[in-house]
């Protein structure tokens, strides 16, 4: 039986790769909807990009709902240096086949979860704004969420500031709402995603697949993450968000550790930092499982098979 999931995202190049992966697995993942949020680029672009990704993947059957255009309290920070002005620099994807749904993403989340016959898994690839607003508006939906599998946070160093990872930094207050909700959370941090790097050899392999998705992935990734590659001295750009979908398809590629995790919403230097009690020093009950290891070669094998 396909697992019911909702993907909340801000495409974004690595979000696009994650969506291509998810859309290629209808027998394992029953995608009830894709919800978009402002993050890497403003909401108009993340929503149009999600529609274009569905069009290229021949999955215009998946409804796309636009959500919140800005974080709860802070102004929107974007990542156009990494993803380009429209979020998908490097290639022209086909125009959308289906229109954006009229319903707001938050209303869709609440209605779908309330009516779900079985708990639904949420895959979150961007800031937590939509989910936080849904939880504030309808806290009872927490019982209908099986798990939140999220890309976000850092055990060690941040990427947008020394302390914070981008998704959490953009809307730390929303992240706080989610981490205090009691919903089971699996968090895949930068410490893990920085091990999943797209080398030139891997790029060439995507291209050699000679499929529409293989070409699009190669074109997008060829232009993605250059500042990160230079900054961290990496071999290639990190595939953050695809880790979330890879976990859903092949959980054995990851290990996790139970932690008590809080979000810094106060300190100017540490705003948006995930304070992860790796060694249990606070003696607080765990509220998040944080990724401890990843099989990066296994993820690339999965991507190649899927594209
Ligand atoms: C996260 O930030 C975004 O730029 C990526 O899409 C990913 O979700 C990595 O910090
Ligand atoms: Ca993202």
mmCIF file of C-alpha atoms and ligand atoms in Angstrom:
data_model
loop_
_atom_site.group_PDB
_atom_site.id
_atom_site.type_symbol
_atom_site.label_atom_id
_atom_site.label_comp_id
_atom_site.label_asym_id
_atom_site.label_seq_id
_atom_site.Cartn_x
_atom_site.Cartn_y
_atom_site.Cartn_z
ATOM 1 C CA UNK A 1 0.000 0.000 0.000
ATOM 2 C CA UNK A 2 1.344 3.413 -0.962
ATOM 3 C CA UNK A 3 2.132 5.622 2.045
ATOM 4 C CA UNK A 4 -0.023 8.790 2.129
ATOM 5 C CA UNK A 5 2.180 11.893 2.176
ATOM 6 C CA UNK A 6 2.002 15.651 1.687
ATOM 7 C CA UNK A 7 5.132 17.425 0.452
ATOM 8 C CA UNK A 8 5.608 20.997 1.686
ATOM 9 C CA UNK A 9 8.369 22.720 -0.273
ATOM 10 C CA UNK A 10 9.974 25.882 -1.703
ATOM 11 C CA UNK A 11 11.444 24.803 -5.074
ATOM 12 C CA UNK A 12 14.446 25.490 -5.302
ATOM 13 C CA UNK A 13 16.823 23.220 -7.205
ATOM 14 C CA UNK A 14 17.270 20.558 -4.542
ATOM 15 C CA UNK A 15 13.516 20.643 -3.841
ATOM 16 C CA UNK A 16 13.034 19.953 -7.580
ATOM 17 C CA UNK A 17 15.305 16.911 -7.423
ATOM 18 C CA UNK A 18 13.402 15.725 -4.336
ATOM 19 C CA UNK A 19 10.064 16.161 -6.139
ATOM 20 C CA UNK A 20 11.313 14.310 -9.239
ATOM 21 C CA UNK A 21 12.282 11.446 -6.941
ATOM 22 C CA UNK A 22 8.949 11.380 -5.123
ATOM 23 C CA UNK A 23 6.884 11.704 -8.306
ATOM 24 C CA UNK A 24 8.675 8.693 -9.798
ATOM 25 C CA UNK A 25 7.387 6.355 -7.070
ATOM 26 C CA UNK A 26 3.573 6.211 -7.190
ATOM 27 C CA UNK A 27 3.441 2.645 -5.875
ATOM 28 C CA UNK A 28 5.323 3.571 -2.694
ATOM 29 C CA UNK A 29 4.166 7.174 -2.157
ATOM 30 C CA UNK A 30 0.571 8.356 -2.427
ATOM 31 C CA UNK A 31 1.174 12.113 -2.755
ATOM 32 C CA UNK A 32 -2.068 13.725 -1.566
ATOM 33 C CA UNK A 33 -0.799 17.162 -2.516
ATOM 34 C CA UNK A 34 2.183 19.457 -2.837
ATOM 35 C CA UNK A 35 2.050 22.638 -0.768
ATOM 36 C CA UNK A 36 4.355 25.558 -1.465
ATOM 37 C CA UNK A 37 5.800 28.208 0.800
ATOM 38 C CA UNK A 38 7.989 31.275 0.429
ATOM 39 C CA UNK A 39 11.624 30.363 1.045
ATOM 40 C CA UNK A 40 14.369 29.938 -1.532
ATOM 41 C CA UNK A 41 12.409 32.376 -3.709
ATOM 42 C CA UNK A 42 9.093 34.203 -3.249
ATOM 43 C CA UNK A 43 5.851 32.199 -3.208
ATOM 44 C CA UNK A 44 4.831 32.989 -6.781
ATOM 45 C CA UNK A 45 7.979 31.259 -8.060
ATOM 46 C CA UNK A 46 7.914 28.288 -5.663
ATOM 47 C CA UNK A 47 4.307 27.595 -6.696
ATOM 48 C CA UNK A 48 4.933 27.936 -10.450
ATOM 49 C CA UNK A 49 8.070 25.804 -10.107
ATOM 50 C CA UNK A 50 6.153 23.026 -8.352
ATOM 51 C CA UNK A 51 3.591 23.014 -11.192
ATOM 52 C CA UNK A 52 6.343 22.919 -13.827
ATOM 53 C CA UNK A 53 8.095 20.050 -12.041
ATOM 54 C CA UNK A 54 4.829 18.066 -12.047
ATOM 55 C CA UNK A 55 4.403 18.832 -15.754
ATOM 56 C CA UNK A 56 7.873 17.563 -16.645
ATOM 57 C CA UNK A 57 7.380 14.454 -14.523
ATOM 58 C CA UNK A 58 4.034 13.779 -16.234
ATOM 59 C CA UNK A 59 2.281 14.023 -12.883
ATOM 60 C CA UNK A 60 -0.185 16.852 -13.443
ATOM 61 C CA UNK A 61 -2.562 14.655 -11.427
ATOM 62 C CA UNK A 62 -0.903 15.857 -8.200
ATOM 63 C CA UNK A 63 -2.668 18.971 -6.836
ATOM 64 C CA UNK A 64 -0.467 21.945 -5.911
ATOM 65 C CA UNK A 65 -1.579 24.475 -3.278
ATOM 66 C CA UNK A 66 0.130 27.803 -2.593
ATOM 67 C CA UNK A 67 0.644 28.623 1.063
ATOM 68 C CA UNK A 68 2.121 31.450 3.101
ATOM 69 C CA UNK A 69 3.922 34.247 1.254
ATOM 70 C CA UNK A 70 6.087 35.206 4.258
ATOM 71 C CA UNK A 71 7.299 33.891 7.620
ATOM 72 C CA UNK A 72 5.233 34.346 10.808
ATOM 73 C CA UNK A 73 7.166 37.271 12.240
ATOM 74 C CA UNK A 74 10.365 37.941 10.365
ATOM 75 C CA UNK A 75 10.693 39.358 6.850
ATOM 76 C CA UNK A 76 11.373 36.783 4.136
ATOM 77 C CA UNK A 77 15.013 35.877 3.435
ATOM 78 C CA UNK A 78 15.592 34.116 0.125
ATOM 79 C CA UNK A 79 18.466 32.034 -1.312
ATOM 80 C CA UNK A 80 18.649 33.335 -4.870
ATOM 81 C CA UNK A 81 22.458 33.143 -4.737
ATOM 82 C CA UNK A 82 22.136 29.332 -4.593
ATOM 83 C CA UNK A 83 18.993 28.723 -6.698
ATOM 84 C CA UNK A 84 18.851 31.729 -9.061
ATOM 85 C CA UNK A 85 16.268 34.525 -9.215
ATOM 86 C CA UNK A 86 13.380 32.213 -10.194
ATOM 87 C CA UNK A 87 14.511 29.278 -8.042
ATOM 88 C CA UNK A 88 15.251 26.936 -10.930
ATOM 89 C CA UNK A 89 18.194 28.441 -12.769
ATOM 90 C CA UNK A 90 19.904 26.293 -15.364
ATOM 91 C CA UNK A 91 16.991 24.993 -17.372
ATOM 92 C CA UNK A 92 13.631 25.907 -18.843
ATOM 93 C CA UNK A 93 11.022 23.499 -17.548
ATOM 94 C CA UNK A 94 7.764 23.083 -19.519
ATOM 95 C CA UNK A 95 4.893 25.388 -18.700
ATOM 96 C CA UNK A 96 2.394 24.043 -16.135
ATOM 97 C CA UNK A 97 -0.322 21.708 -17.435
ATOM 98 C CA UNK A 98 -2.640 22.169 -14.476
ATOM 99 C CA UNK A 99 -3.570 25.395 -12.659
ATOM 100 C CA UNK A 100 -2.673 26.075 -9.064
ATOM 101 C CA UNK A 101 -5.525 24.951 -6.785
ATOM 102 C CA UNK A 102 -7.681 27.768 -5.454
ATOM 103 C CA UNK A 103 -7.626 26.454 -1.861
ATOM 104 C CA UNK A 104 -4.894 27.846 0.401
ATOM 105 C CA UNK A 105 -2.221 25.308 1.393
ATOM 106 C CA UNK A 106 -3.032 25.743 5.087
ATOM 107 C CA UNK A 107 -6.738 25.023 4.457
ATOM 108 C CA UNK A 108 -5.757 22.002 2.353
ATOM 109 C CA UNK A 109 -3.488 20.679 5.126
ATOM 110 C CA UNK A 110 -6.187 21.052 7.766
ATOM 111 C CA UNK A 111 -9.013 19.606 5.662
ATOM 112 C CA UNK A 112 -6.956 16.701 4.337
ATOM 113 C CA UNK A 113 -5.559 15.742 7.724
ATOM 114 C CA UNK A 114 -8.933 16.037 9.455
ATOM 115 C CA UNK A 115 -10.551 13.771 6.881
ATOM 116 C CA UNK A 116 -7.662 11.315 6.486
ATOM 117 C CA UNK A 117 -8.703 7.714 7.205
ATOM 118 C CA UNK A 118 -5.144 6.934 8.362
ATOM 119 C CA UNK A 119 -2.282 9.145 9.642
ATOM 120 C CA UNK A 120 -0.429 11.062 6.931
ATOM 121 C CA UNK A 121 3.338 11.606 6.664
ATOM 122 C CA UNK A 122 4.536 15.156 6.049
ATOM 123 C CA UNK A 123 7.735 15.678 4.064
ATOM 124 C CA UNK A 124 8.938 19.234 4.648
ATOM 125 C CA UNK A 125 11.628 20.678 2.404
ATOM 126 C CA UNK A 126 11.384 24.377 3.283
ATOM 127 C CA UNK A 127 10.508 26.748 6.130
ATOM 128 C CA UNK A 128 7.812 25.427 8.491
ATOM 129 C CA UNK A 129 5.396 28.376 8.023
ATOM 130 C CA UNK A 130 2.480 26.472 6.442
ATOM 131 C CA UNK A 131 2.556 23.668 8.973
ATOM 132 C CA UNK A 132 2.873 26.042 11.931
ATOM 133 C CA UNK A 133 -0.137 28.074 10.805
ATOM 134 C CA UNK A 134 -2.145 24.880 10.275
ATOM 135 C CA UNK A 135 -1.212 23.676 13.778
ATOM 136 C CA UNK A 136 -2.124 27.023 15.324
ATOM 137 C CA UNK A 137 -5.455 27.094 13.509
ATOM 138 C CA UNK A 138 -6.355 23.431 14.073
ATOM 139 C CA UNK A 139 -4.150 21.826 16.757
ATOM 140 C CA UNK A 140 -6.148 18.585 16.577
ATOM 141 C CA UNK A 141 -4.523 17.761 13.215
ATOM 142 C CA UNK A 142 -1.369 16.780 15.145
ATOM 143 C CA UNK A 143 -3.034 13.430 15.891
ATOM 144 C CA UNK A 144 -3.444 12.770 12.175
ATOM 145 C CA UNK A 145 0.221 13.324 11.320
ATOM 146 C CA UNK A 146 2.182 10.075 11.356
ATOM 147 C CA UNK A 147 5.622 11.703 11.239
ATOM 148 C CA UNK A 148 7.232 14.880 9.940
ATOM 149 C CA UNK A 149 10.344 14.087 7.909
ATOM 150 C CA UNK A 150 12.120 17.411 7.591
ATOM 151 C CA UNK A 151 15.237 18.807 6.000
ATOM 152 C CA UNK A 152 16.491 21.488 8.339
ATOM 153 C CA UNK A 153 18.843 22.521 11.078
ATOM 154 C CA UNK A 154 22.432 21.740 11.878
ATOM 155 C CA UNK A 155 24.138 19.832 14.669
ATOM 156 C CA UNK A 156 27.373 21.732 14.024
ATOM 157 C CA UNK A 157 27.634 24.698 11.656
ATOM 158 C CA UNK A 158 24.928 26.693 9.898
ATOM 159 C CA UNK A 159 24.869 27.664 6.230
ATOM 160 C CA UNK A 160 22.947 30.968 6.236
ATOM 161 C CA UNK A 161 24.637 32.169 9.429
ATOM 162 C CA UNK A 162 27.425 30.539 11.462
ATOM 163 C CA UNK A 163 24.721 29.100 13.720
ATOM 164 C CA UNK A 164 21.645 28.504 11.589
ATOM 165 C CA UNK A 165 20.526 26.447 8.624
ATOM 166 C CA UNK A 166 18.414 28.244 5.989
ATOM 167 C CA UNK A 167 14.982 26.558 6.394
ATOM 168 C CA UNK A 168 14.900 27.081 10.152
ATOM 169 C CA UNK A 169 16.466 30.556 9.966
ATOM 170 C CA UNK A 170 13.823 31.813 7.527
ATOM 171 C CA UNK A 171 11.016 31.065 9.991
ATOM 172 C CA UNK A 172 12.386 30.116 13.412
ATOM 173 C CA UNK A 173 9.085 30.888 15.135
ATOM 174 C CA UNK A 174 7.246 28.447 12.877
ATOM 175 C CA UNK A 175 9.907 25.824 13.580
ATOM 176 C CA UNK A 176 9.398 26.374 17.293
ATOM 177 C CA UNK A 177 5.646 25.720 16.932
ATOM 178 C CA UNK A 178 6.372 22.460 15.104
ATOM 179 C CA UNK A 179 9.066 21.235 17.518
ATOM 180 C CA UNK A 180 6.780 21.903 20.478
ATOM 181 C CA UNK A 181 3.799 20.126 18.865
ATOM 182 C CA UNK A 182 4.594 16.634 20.126
ATOM 183 C CA UNK A 183 4.360 15.218 16.582
ATOM 184 C CA UNK A 184 7.101 12.636 15.840
ATOM 185 C CA UNK A 185 9.844 14.424 13.903
ATOM 186 C CA UNK A 186 12.738 13.023 11.903
ATOM 187 C CA UNK A 187 15.200 15.810 11.157
ATOM 188 C CA UNK A 188 17.854 15.548 8.444
ATOM 189 C CA UNK A 189 20.381 18.280 9.133
ATOM 190 C CA UNK A 190 23.201 19.868 7.136
ATOM 191 C CA UNK A 191 25.652 17.504 8.850
ATOM 192 C CA UNK A 192 24.008 14.692 6.877
ATOM 193 C CA UNK A 193 23.116 16.489 3.637
ATOM 194 C CA UNK A 194 26.669 17.818 3.259
ATOM 195 C CA UNK A 195 27.723 14.200 2.731
ATOM 196 C CA UNK A 196 25.416 13.814 -0.281
ATOM 197 C CA UNK A 197 27.357 15.707 -2.945
ATOM 198 C CA UNK A 198 26.762 15.891 -6.683
ATOM 199 C CA UNK A 199 30.168 15.264 -8.243
ATOM 200 C CA UNK A 200 30.854 16.052 -11.936
ATOM 201 C CA UNK A 201 30.868 12.283 -12.549
ATOM 202 C CA UNK A 202 27.393 11.979 -11.051
ATOM 203 C CA UNK A 203 26.168 14.933 -13.125
ATOM 204 C CA UNK A 204 27.409 13.225 -16.276
ATOM 205 C CA UNK A 205 25.687 10.003 -15.215
ATOM 206 C CA UNK A 206 22.322 11.808 -14.864
ATOM 207 C CA UNK A 207 22.785 13.255 -18.346
ATOM 208 C CA UNK A 208 23.706 9.900 -19.829
ATOM 209 C CA UNK A 209 20.390 8.462 -18.684
ATOM 210 C CA UNK A 210 19.026 10.379 -21.674
ATOM 211 C CA UNK A 211 15.606 10.865 -20.087
ATOM 212 C CA UNK A 212 13.704 14.129 -19.644
ATOM 213 C CA UNK A 213 14.229 14.011 -15.865
ATOM 214 C CA UNK A 214 17.883 12.987 -16.172
ATOM 215 C CA UNK A 215 18.565 15.968 -18.458
ATOM 216 C CA UNK A 216 16.621 18.398 -16.257
ATOM 217 C CA UNK A 217 18.411 17.167 -13.125
ATOM 218 C CA UNK A 218 21.813 17.515 -14.804
ATOM 219 C CA UNK A 219 21.027 21.025 -16.114
ATOM 220 C CA UNK A 220 19.682 22.232 -12.782
ATOM 221 C CA UNK A 221 22.498 20.763 -10.709
ATOM 222 C CA UNK A 222 25.170 22.089 -13.073
ATOM 223 C CA UNK A 223 24.174 25.618 -12.014
ATOM 224 C CA UNK A 224 23.363 24.951 -8.382
ATOM 225 C CA UNK A 225 25.197 25.699 -5.189
ATOM 226 C CA UNK A 226 28.378 27.226 -6.594
ATOM 227 C CA UNK A 227 28.808 29.551 -3.575
ATOM 228 C CA UNK A 228 28.447 26.562 -1.249
ATOM 229 C CA UNK A 229 30.957 24.482 -3.188
ATOM 230 C CA UNK A 230 33.480 27.308 -2.960
ATOM 231 C CA UNK A 231 32.744 28.168 0.658
ATOM 232 C CA UNK A 232 33.015 24.652 2.012
ATOM 233 C CA UNK A 233 35.643 23.362 -0.416
ATOM 234 C CA UNK A 234 33.248 20.611 -1.451
ATOM 235 C CA UNK A 235 33.487 18.268 -4.438
ATOM 236 C CA UNK A 236 29.972 19.197 -5.504
ATOM 237 C CA UNK A 237 26.747 20.775 -4.320
ATOM 238 C CA UNK A 238 24.865 19.130 -1.434
ATOM 239 C CA UNK A 239 21.550 17.434 -2.209
ATOM 240 C CA UNK A 240 19.678 18.508 0.939
ATOM 241 C CA UNK A 241 15.996 17.938 0.225
ATOM 242 C CA UNK A 242 16.225 14.670 -1.765
ATOM 243 C CA UNK A 243 17.419 13.040 1.479
ATOM 244 C CA UNK A 244 13.886 13.394 2.886
ATOM 245 C CA UNK A 245 12.296 11.504 -0.006
ATOM 246 C CA UNK A 246 15.147 8.977 -0.108
ATOM 247 C CA UNK A 247 14.441 8.230 3.555
ATOM 248 C CA UNK A 248 10.753 7.597 2.770
ATOM 249 C CA UNK A 249 11.673 5.203 -0.026
ATOM 250 C CA UNK A 250 14.677 3.480 1.545
ATOM 251 C CA UNK A 251 14.878 4.176 5.292
ATOM 252 C CA UNK A 252 17.805 1.784 5.628
ATOM 253 C CA UNK A 253 20.014 4.446 3.977
ATOM 254 C CA UNK A 254 19.903 6.458 7.250
ATOM 255 C CA UNK A 255 20.362 6.038 10.977
ATOM 256 C CA UNK A 256 18.840 8.418 13.542
ATOM 257 C CA UNK A 257 19.423 9.343 17.155
ATOM 258 C CA UNK A 258 16.764 10.419 19.671
ATOM 259 C CA UNK A 259 17.347 13.997 20.836
ATOM 260 C CA UNK A 260 15.720 16.872 22.617
ATOM 261 C CA UNK A 261 15.854 19.732 20.117
ATOM 262 C CA UNK A 262 14.839 23.368 20.584
ATOM 263 C CA UNK A 263 14.942 26.365 18.275
ATOM 264 C CA UNK A 264 16.663 29.615 19.197
ATOM 265 C CA UNK A 265 14.210 32.447 18.497
ATOM 266 C CA UNK A 266 15.864 35.071 20.680
ATOM 267 C CA UNK A 267 19.632 35.458 20.351
ATOM 268 C CA UNK A 268 20.655 37.733 17.456
ATOM 269 C CA UNK A 269 23.743 35.624 16.697
ATOM 270 C CA UNK A 270 22.043 32.250 17.043
ATOM 271 C CA UNK A 271 18.602 33.051 15.641
ATOM 272 C CA UNK A 272 17.203 29.931 13.997
ATOM 273 C CA UNK A 273 19.801 27.618 15.460
ATOM 274 C CA UNK A 274 18.627 24.081 16.189
ATOM 275 C CA UNK A 275 19.950 23.394 19.681
ATOM 276 C CA UNK A 276 20.306 19.614 19.493
ATOM 277 C CA UNK A 277 21.009 17.880 22.782
ATOM 278 C CA UNK A 278 23.047 15.117 21.159
ATOM 279 C CA UNK A 279 24.432 13.797 24.449
ATOM 280 C CA UNK A 280 21.244 14.106 26.491
ATOM 281 C CA UNK A 281 22.649 16.770 28.812
ATOM 282 C CA UNK A 282 19.279 18.408 29.476
ATOM 283 C CA UNK A 283 17.694 15.065 30.455
ATOM 284 C CA UNK A 284 14.563 16.228 28.616
ATOM 285 C CA UNK A 285 12.429 13.617 26.859
ATOM 286 C CA UNK A 286 13.360 13.381 23.147
ATOM 287 C CA UNK A 287 11.178 15.349 20.724
ATOM 288 C CA UNK A 288 13.115 14.745 17.497
ATOM 289 C CA UNK A 289 15.091 11.985 15.878
ATOM 290 C CA UNK A 290 18.098 13.544 14.185
ATOM 291 C CA UNK A 291 19.912 11.835 11.307
ATOM 292 C CA UNK A 292 23.213 10.351 12.453
ATOM 293 C CA UNK A 293 24.479 8.718 9.249
ATOM 294 C CA UNK A 294 23.658 8.412 5.556
ATOM 295 C CA UNK A 295 24.623 6.108 2.711
ATOM 296 C CA UNK A 296 25.286 8.760 0.029
ATOM 297 C CA UNK A 297 26.144 6.205 -2.673
ATOM 298 C CA UNK A 298 22.811 4.512 -1.942
ATOM 299 C CA UNK A 299 20.981 7.794 -2.523
ATOM 300 C CA UNK A 300 22.645 8.326 -5.910
ATOM 301 C CA UNK A 301 21.822 4.747 -6.879
ATOM 302 C CA UNK A 302 18.174 5.408 -5.986
ATOM 303 C CA UNK A 303 18.153 8.678 -7.974
ATOM 304 C CA UNK A 304 19.667 6.969 -11.027
ATOM 305 C CA UNK A 305 17.107 4.157 -10.905
ATOM 306 C CA UNK A 306 14.276 6.658 -10.495
ATOM 307 C CA UNK A 307 15.284 9.147 -13.218
HETATM 308 C C1 LIG B 1 17.816 24.068 2.585
HETATM 309 O O1 LIG B 1 17.721 25.427 2.206
HETATM 310 C C2 LIG B 1 17.294 25.547 0.876
HETATM 311 O O2 LIG B 1 18.076 26.464 0.178
HETATM 312 C C3 LIG B 1 17.358 24.168 0.277
HETATM 313 O O3 LIG B 1 16.316 23.993 -0.661
HETATM 314 C C4 LIG B 1 17.215 23.266 1.455
HETATM 315 O O4 LIG B 1 15.857 22.992 1.730
HETATM 316 C C5 LIG B 1 19.269 23.767 2.902
HETATM 317 O O5 LIG B 1 19.726 24.576 3.937
HETATM 318 CA CA1 LIG B 2 14.074 23.524 0.130
#
